[in-house]
Short mmCIF file of C-alpha atoms and ligand atoms in Angstrom, two decimals:
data_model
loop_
_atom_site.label_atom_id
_atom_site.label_comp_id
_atom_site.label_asym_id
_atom_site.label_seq_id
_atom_site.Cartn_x
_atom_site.Cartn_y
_atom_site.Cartn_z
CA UNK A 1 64.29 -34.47 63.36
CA UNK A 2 64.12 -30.93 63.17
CA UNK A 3 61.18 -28.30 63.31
CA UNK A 4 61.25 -26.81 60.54
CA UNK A 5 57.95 -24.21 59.91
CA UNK A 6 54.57 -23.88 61.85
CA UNK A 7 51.80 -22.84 59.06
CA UNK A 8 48.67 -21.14 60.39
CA UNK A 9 46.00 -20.78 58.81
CA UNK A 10 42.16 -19.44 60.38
CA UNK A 11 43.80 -20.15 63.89
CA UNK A 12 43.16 -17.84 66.41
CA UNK A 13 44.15 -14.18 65.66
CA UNK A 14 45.68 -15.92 62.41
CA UNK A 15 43.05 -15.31 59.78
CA UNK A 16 44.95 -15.92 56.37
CA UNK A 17 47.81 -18.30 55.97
CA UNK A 18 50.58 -17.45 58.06
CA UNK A 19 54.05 -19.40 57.93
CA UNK A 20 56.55 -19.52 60.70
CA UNK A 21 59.77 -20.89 59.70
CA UNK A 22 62.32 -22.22 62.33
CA UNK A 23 65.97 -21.47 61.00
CA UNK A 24 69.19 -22.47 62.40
CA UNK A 25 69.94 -21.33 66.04
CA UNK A 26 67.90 -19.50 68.47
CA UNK A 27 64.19 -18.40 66.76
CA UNK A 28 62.44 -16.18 68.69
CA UNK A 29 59.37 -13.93 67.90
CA UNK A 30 59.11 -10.49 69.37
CA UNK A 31 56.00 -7.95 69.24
CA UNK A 32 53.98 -5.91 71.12
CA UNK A 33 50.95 -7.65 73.68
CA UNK A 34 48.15 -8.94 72.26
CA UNK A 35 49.73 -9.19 69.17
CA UNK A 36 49.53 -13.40 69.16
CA UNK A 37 52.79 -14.29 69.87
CA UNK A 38 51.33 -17.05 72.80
CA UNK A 39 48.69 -17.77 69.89
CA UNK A 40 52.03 -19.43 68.12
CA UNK A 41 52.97 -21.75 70.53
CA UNK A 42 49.43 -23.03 71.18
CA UNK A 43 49.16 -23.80 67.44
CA UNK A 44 51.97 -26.30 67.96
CA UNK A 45 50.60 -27.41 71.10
CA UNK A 46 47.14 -27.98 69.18
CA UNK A 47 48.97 -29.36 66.19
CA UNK A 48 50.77 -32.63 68.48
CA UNK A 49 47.51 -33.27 69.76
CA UNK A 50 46.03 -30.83 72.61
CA UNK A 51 42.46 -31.76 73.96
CA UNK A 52 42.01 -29.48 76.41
CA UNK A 53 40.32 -26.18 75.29
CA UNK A 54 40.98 -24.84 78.36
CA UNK A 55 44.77 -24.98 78.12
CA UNK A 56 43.80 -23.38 75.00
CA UNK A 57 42.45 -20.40 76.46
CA UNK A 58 39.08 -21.36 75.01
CA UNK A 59 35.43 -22.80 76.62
CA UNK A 60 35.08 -25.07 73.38
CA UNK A 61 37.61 -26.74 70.84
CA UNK A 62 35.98 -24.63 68.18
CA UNK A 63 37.84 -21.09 70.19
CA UNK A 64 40.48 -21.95 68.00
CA UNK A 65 39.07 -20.84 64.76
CA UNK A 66 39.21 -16.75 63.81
CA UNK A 67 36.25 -15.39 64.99
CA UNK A 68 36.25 -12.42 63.25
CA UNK A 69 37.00 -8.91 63.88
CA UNK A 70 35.39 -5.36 62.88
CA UNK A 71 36.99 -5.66 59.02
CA UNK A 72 37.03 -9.34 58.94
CA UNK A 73 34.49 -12.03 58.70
CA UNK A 74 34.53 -14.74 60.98
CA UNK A 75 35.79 -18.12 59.16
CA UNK A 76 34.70 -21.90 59.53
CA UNK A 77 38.01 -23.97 59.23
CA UNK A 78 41.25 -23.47 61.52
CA UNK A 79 44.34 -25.47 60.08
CA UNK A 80 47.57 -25.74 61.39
CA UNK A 81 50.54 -27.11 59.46
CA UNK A 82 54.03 -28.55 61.40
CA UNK A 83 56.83 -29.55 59.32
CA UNK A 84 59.70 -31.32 60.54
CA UNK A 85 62.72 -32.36 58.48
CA UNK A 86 64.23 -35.62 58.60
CA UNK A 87 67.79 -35.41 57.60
CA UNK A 88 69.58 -36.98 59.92
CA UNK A 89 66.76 -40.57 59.89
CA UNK A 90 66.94 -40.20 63.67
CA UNK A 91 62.74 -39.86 63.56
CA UNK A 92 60.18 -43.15 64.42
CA UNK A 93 61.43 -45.88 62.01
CA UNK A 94 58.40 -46.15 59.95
CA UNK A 95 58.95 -42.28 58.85
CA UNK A 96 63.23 -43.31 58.48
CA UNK A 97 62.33 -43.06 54.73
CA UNK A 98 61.24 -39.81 54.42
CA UNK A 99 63.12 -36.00 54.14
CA UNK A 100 59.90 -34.26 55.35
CA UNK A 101 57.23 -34.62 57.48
CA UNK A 102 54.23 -32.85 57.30
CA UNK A 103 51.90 -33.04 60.24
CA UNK A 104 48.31 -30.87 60.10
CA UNK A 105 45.30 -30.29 62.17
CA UNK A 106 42.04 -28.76 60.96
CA UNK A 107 38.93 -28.23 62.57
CA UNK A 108 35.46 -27.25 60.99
CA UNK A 109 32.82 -26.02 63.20
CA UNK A 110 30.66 -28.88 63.96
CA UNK A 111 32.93 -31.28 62.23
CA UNK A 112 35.33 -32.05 65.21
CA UNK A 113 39.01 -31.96 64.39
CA UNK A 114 40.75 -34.31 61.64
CA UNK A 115 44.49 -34.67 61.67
CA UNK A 116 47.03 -36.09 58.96
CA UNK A 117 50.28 -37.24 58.45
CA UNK A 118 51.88 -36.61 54.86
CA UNK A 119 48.33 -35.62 53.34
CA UNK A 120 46.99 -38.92 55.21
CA UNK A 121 44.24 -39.06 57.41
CA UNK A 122 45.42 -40.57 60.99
CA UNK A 123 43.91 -40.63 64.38
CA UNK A 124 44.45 -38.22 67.09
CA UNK A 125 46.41 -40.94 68.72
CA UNK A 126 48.36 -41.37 65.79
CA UNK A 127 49.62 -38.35 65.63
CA UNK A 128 50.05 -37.52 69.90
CA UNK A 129 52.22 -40.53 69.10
CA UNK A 130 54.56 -39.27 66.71
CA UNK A 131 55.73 -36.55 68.91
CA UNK A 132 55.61 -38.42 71.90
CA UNK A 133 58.35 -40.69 70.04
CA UNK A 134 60.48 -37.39 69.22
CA UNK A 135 60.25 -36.93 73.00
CA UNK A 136 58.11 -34.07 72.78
CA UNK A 137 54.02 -33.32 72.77
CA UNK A 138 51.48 -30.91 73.43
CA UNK A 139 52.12 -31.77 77.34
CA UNK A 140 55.87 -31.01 77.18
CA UNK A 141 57.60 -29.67 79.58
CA UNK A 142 59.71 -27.85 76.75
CA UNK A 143 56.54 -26.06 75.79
CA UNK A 144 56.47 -23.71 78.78
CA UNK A 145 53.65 -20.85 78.74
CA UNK A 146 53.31 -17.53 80.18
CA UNK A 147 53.74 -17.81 84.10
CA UNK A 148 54.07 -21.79 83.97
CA UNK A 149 57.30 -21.65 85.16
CA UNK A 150 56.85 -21.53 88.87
CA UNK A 151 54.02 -24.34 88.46
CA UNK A 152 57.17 -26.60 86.65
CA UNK A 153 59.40 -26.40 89.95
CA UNK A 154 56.82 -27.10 92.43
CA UNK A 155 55.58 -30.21 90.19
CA UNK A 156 54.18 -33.25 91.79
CA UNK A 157 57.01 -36.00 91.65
CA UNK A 158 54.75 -37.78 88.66
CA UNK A 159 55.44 -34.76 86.96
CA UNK A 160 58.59 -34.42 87.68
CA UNK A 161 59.02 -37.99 86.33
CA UNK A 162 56.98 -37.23 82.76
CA UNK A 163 59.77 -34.19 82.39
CA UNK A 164 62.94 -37.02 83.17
CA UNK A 165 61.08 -39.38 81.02
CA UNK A 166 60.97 -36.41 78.05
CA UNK A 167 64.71 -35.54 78.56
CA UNK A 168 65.89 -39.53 78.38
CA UNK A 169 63.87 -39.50 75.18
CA UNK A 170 61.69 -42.77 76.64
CA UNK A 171 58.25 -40.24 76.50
CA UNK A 172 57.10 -42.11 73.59
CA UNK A 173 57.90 -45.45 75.36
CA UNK A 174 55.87 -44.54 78.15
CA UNK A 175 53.05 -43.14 76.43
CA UNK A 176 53.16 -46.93 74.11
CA UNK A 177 53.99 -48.72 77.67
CA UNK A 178 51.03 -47.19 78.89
CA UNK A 179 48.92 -47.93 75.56
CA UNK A 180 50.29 -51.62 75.12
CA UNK A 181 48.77 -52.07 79.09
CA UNK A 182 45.48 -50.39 78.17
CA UNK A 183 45.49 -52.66 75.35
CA UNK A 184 46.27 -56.00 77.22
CA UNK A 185 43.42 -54.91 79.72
CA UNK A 186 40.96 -54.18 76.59
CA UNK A 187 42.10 -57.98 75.69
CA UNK A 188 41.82 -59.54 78.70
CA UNK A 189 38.43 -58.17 78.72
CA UNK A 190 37.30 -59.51 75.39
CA UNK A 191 39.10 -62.94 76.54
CA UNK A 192 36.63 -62.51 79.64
CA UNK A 193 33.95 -61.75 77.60
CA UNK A 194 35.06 -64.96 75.42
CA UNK A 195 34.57 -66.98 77.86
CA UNK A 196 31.58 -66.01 78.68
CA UNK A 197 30.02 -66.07 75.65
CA UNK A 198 31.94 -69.57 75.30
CA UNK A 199 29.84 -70.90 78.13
CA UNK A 200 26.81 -69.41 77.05
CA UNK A 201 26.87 -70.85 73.49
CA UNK A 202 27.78 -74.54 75.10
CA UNK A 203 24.58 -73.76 77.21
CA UNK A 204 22.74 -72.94 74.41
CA UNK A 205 24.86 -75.97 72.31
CA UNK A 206 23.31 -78.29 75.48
CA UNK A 207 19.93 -76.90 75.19
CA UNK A 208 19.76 -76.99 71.54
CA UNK A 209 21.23 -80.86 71.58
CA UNK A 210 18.11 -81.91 73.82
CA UNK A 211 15.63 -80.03 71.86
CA UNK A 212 17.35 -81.57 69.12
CA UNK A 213 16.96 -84.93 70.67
CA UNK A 214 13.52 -84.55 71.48
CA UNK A 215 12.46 -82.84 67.81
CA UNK A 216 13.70 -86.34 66.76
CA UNK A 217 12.01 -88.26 69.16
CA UNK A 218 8.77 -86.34 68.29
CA UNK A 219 9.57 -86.90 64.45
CA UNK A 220 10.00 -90.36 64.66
CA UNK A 221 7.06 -90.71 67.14
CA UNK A 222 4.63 -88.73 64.81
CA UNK A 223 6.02 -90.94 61.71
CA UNK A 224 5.06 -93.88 63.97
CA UNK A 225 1.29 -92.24 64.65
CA UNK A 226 1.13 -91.27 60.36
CA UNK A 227 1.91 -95.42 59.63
CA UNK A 228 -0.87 -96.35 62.52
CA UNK A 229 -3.49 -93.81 61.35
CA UNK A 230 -2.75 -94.80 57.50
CA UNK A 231 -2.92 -98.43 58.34
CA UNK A 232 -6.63 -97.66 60.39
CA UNK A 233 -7.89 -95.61 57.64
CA UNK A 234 -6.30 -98.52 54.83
CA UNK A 235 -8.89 -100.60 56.93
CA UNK A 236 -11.76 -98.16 57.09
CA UNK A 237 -11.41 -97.87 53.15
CA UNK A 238 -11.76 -101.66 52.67
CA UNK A 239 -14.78 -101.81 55.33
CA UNK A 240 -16.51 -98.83 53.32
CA UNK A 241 -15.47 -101.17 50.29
CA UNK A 242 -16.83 -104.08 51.21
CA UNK A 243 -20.30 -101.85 52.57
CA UNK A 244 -20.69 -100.40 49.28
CA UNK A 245 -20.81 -103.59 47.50
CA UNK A 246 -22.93 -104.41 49.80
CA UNK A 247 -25.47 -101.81 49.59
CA UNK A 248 -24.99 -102.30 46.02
CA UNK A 249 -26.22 -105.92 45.99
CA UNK A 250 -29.08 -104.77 48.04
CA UNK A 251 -30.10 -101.90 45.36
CA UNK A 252 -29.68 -104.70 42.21
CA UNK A 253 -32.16 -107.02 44.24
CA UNK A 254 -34.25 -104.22 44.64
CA UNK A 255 -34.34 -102.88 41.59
CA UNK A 256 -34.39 -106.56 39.90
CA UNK A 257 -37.84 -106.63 42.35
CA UNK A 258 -39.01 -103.48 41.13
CA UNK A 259 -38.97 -104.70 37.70
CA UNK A 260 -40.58 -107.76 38.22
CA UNK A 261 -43.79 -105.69 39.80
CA UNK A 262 -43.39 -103.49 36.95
CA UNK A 263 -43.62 -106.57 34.58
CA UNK A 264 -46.48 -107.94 36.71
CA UNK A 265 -48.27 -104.61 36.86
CA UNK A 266 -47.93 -104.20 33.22
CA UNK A 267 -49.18 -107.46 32.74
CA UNK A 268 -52.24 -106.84 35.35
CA UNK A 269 -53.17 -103.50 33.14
CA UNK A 270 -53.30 -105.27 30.13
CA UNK A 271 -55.95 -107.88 30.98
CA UNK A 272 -57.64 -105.22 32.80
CA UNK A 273 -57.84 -103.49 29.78
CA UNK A 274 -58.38 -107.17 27.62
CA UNK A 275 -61.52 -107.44 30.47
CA UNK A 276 -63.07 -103.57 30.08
CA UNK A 277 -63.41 -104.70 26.55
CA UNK A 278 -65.75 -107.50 27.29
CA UNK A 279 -67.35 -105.90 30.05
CA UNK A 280 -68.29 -102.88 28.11
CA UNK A 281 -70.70 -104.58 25.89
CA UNK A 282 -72.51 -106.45 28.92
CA UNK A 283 -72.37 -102.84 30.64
CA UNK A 284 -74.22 -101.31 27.61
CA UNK A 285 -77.11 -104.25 27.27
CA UNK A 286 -77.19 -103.47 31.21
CA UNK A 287 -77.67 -99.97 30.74
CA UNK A 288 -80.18 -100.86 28.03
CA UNK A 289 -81.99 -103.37 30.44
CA UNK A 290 -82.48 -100.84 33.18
CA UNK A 291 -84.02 -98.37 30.59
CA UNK A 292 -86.57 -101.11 29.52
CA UNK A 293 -87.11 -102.13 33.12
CA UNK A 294 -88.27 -98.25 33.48
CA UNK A 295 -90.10 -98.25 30.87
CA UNK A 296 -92.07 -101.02 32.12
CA UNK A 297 -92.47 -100.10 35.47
CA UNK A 298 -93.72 -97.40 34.33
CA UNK A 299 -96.20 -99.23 32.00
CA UNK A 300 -97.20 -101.36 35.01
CA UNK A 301 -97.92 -98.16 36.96
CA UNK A 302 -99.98 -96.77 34.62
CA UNK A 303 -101.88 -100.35 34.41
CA UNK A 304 -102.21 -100.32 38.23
CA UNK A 305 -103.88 -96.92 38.23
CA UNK A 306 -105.96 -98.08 35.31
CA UNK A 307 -106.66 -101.40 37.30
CA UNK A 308 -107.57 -99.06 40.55
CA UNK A 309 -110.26 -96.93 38.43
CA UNK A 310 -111.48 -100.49 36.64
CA UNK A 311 -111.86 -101.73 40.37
CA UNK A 312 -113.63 -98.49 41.07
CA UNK A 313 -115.64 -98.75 38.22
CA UNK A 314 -116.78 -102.59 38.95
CA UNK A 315 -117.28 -101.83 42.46
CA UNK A 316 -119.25 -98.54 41.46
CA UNK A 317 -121.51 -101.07 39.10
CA UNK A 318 -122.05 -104.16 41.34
CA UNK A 319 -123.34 -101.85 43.77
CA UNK A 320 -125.98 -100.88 41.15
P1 ATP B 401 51.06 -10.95 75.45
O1 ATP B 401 52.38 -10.44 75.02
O2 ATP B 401 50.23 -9.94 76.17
O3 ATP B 401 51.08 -12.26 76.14
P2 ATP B 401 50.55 -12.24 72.94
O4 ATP B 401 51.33 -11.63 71.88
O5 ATP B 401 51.00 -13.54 73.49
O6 ATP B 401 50.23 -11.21 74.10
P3 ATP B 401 48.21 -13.68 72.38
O7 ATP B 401 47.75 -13.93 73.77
O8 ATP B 401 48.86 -14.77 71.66
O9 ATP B 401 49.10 -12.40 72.36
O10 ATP B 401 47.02 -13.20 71.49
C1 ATP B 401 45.92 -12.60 72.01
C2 ATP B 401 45.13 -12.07 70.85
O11 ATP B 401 44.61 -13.08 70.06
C3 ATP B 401 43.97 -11.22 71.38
O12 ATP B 401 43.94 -10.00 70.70
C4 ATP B 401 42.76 -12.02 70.98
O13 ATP B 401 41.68 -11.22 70.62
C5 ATP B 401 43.25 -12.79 69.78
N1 ATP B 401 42.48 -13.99 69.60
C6 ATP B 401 42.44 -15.09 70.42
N2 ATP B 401 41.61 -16.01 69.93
C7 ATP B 401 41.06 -15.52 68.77
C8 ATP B 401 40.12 -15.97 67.80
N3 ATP B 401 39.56 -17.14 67.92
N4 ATP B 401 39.84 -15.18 66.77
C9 ATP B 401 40.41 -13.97 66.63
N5 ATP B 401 41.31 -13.48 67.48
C10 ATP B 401 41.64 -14.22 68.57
#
């Protein structure tokens, strides 16, 4: 695979789109200081994959976008375009099919960076990936910047190695080596954490077995107490049955007694009344009676008196 142009576009002192194409041979870029000539080769850097705003020459990711200058407003988005050609199939195999490769970063302030492969989003790793298989990456040691040189002899032997690595072309191995063992830790943590939560669920499973055991018991037991307390209130019913008709019995003999006093009252009232009428004749003649019996006293009073005054008289004339 071959690089084949760098497209900038909002990236650093790049404010419109800028292309950079790679020919043949030797490429090199020549201009006066300042003029953005390192601001190139961080682009590609940033492009495979960079994370480090420092080795950016920034405090924040967000550096990277054009932040204006005295005739040019400030813009949002930074994009930068690498395209590779694949002529000679010698790329990763799942790319083997294709002529071109397009790979692009963009970053939006407060959006975080997005990067895609062919017009397809992929993940950062994705894409560190692909270059890391072409032996190459935003770490490099092919990518040398201003002054790093001295810093590349007196590596650290670890160094040393990722540079060896690069030039045998295993980089991408390593960097897959390296993910494969992160992943098989990441595994043997879930399988950890598997287990665990095996155990725990056959706890619970245990627990939730005797509480099943006893909600039976406790179903069947209550079932047991429903029968016993239907079969005592069954019993209850009949008793408060059998009182009922009793108390029933007792009201029919009273009220059958009740009716004979009624009929003997009834039959009391009408010789009472049969007897006023004869007694209301002899009351009447008695009544009459006591009238004359007045009358007479008082006849027999006035013949006393007249008695008294004959006496009087007699006794008035014998003494004569
Ligand atoms: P030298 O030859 O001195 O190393 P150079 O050609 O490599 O210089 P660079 O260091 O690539 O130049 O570019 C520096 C220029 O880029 C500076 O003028 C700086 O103002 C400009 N620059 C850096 N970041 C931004 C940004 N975010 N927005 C606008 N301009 C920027």
């Amino acid at each position: 695979m071959e690089f084949k142009k760098i497209q900038l576009n909002g990236f650093k002192s790049f404010a419109e789109k800028t292309n950079f194409l790679i020919e043949e041979g030797l490429t090199g870029i020549v201009g006066p200081n300042g003029c953005g000539k390192s601001n190139i080769v961080e682009s590609l850097r940033w492009c495979m994959g960079e994370t480090s705003a420092k080795s950016m020459r920034g405090s924040g990711m967000e550096d990277v976008i054009f932040s204006g200058t005295s005739n040019k407003p400030s813009k949002n988005i930074a994009e930068v375009l690498v395209s590779l050609s694949n002529d000679n199939k010698d790329g990763p195999l799942q790319y083997n099919e294709l002529d071109e490769i397009e790979i692009r970063r963009k970053i939006e302030k407060d959006k975080g960076s997005k990067f895609y492969i062919n017009g397809k989003e992929v993940r950062a790793k994705d894409a560190q990936m692909f270059f890391a298989d072409l032996s190459t990456g935003a770490h490099s040691p092919s990518i040398i910047s201003q002054g790093r040189i001295g810093a590349l002899v007196t590596a650290k032997p670890s160094d040393r190695r990722a540079i060896l690595e690069e030039a045998a072309g295993i980089a991408g191995l390593h960097v897959r080596r390296h993910e494969a063992e992160l992943r098989l830790g990441a595994a043997e943590n879930n399988l950890k954490r598997a287990d665990e939560l095996r155990r725990q669920q056959e706890r619970q499973l245990a627990n939730l077995q005797k509480q099943a055991e006893e909600a039976a018991k406790y179903k069947s037991i209550s079932e047991e107490i429903k029968k016993v307390e239907a079969g005592l209130y069954y019993l209850r019913l009949l008793e408060i049955d059998n009182e009922i008709k009793v108390e029933n019995e007792i009201n029919n003999e009273a009220d059958n007694q009740v009716k004979s006093f009624n009929d003997k009252l009834e039959d009391l009232s009408m010789k009472i009344i049969e007897k006023n009428k004869n007694v209301n004749p002899i009351r009447e003649k008695n009544q009459e009676n006591l009238s004359k019996i007045q009358r007479l006293n008082l006849e027999l009073k006035s013949l006393d008196e007249e008695k008294d005054r004959l006496m009087m008289k007699y006794n008035q004339l014998e003494r004569l």
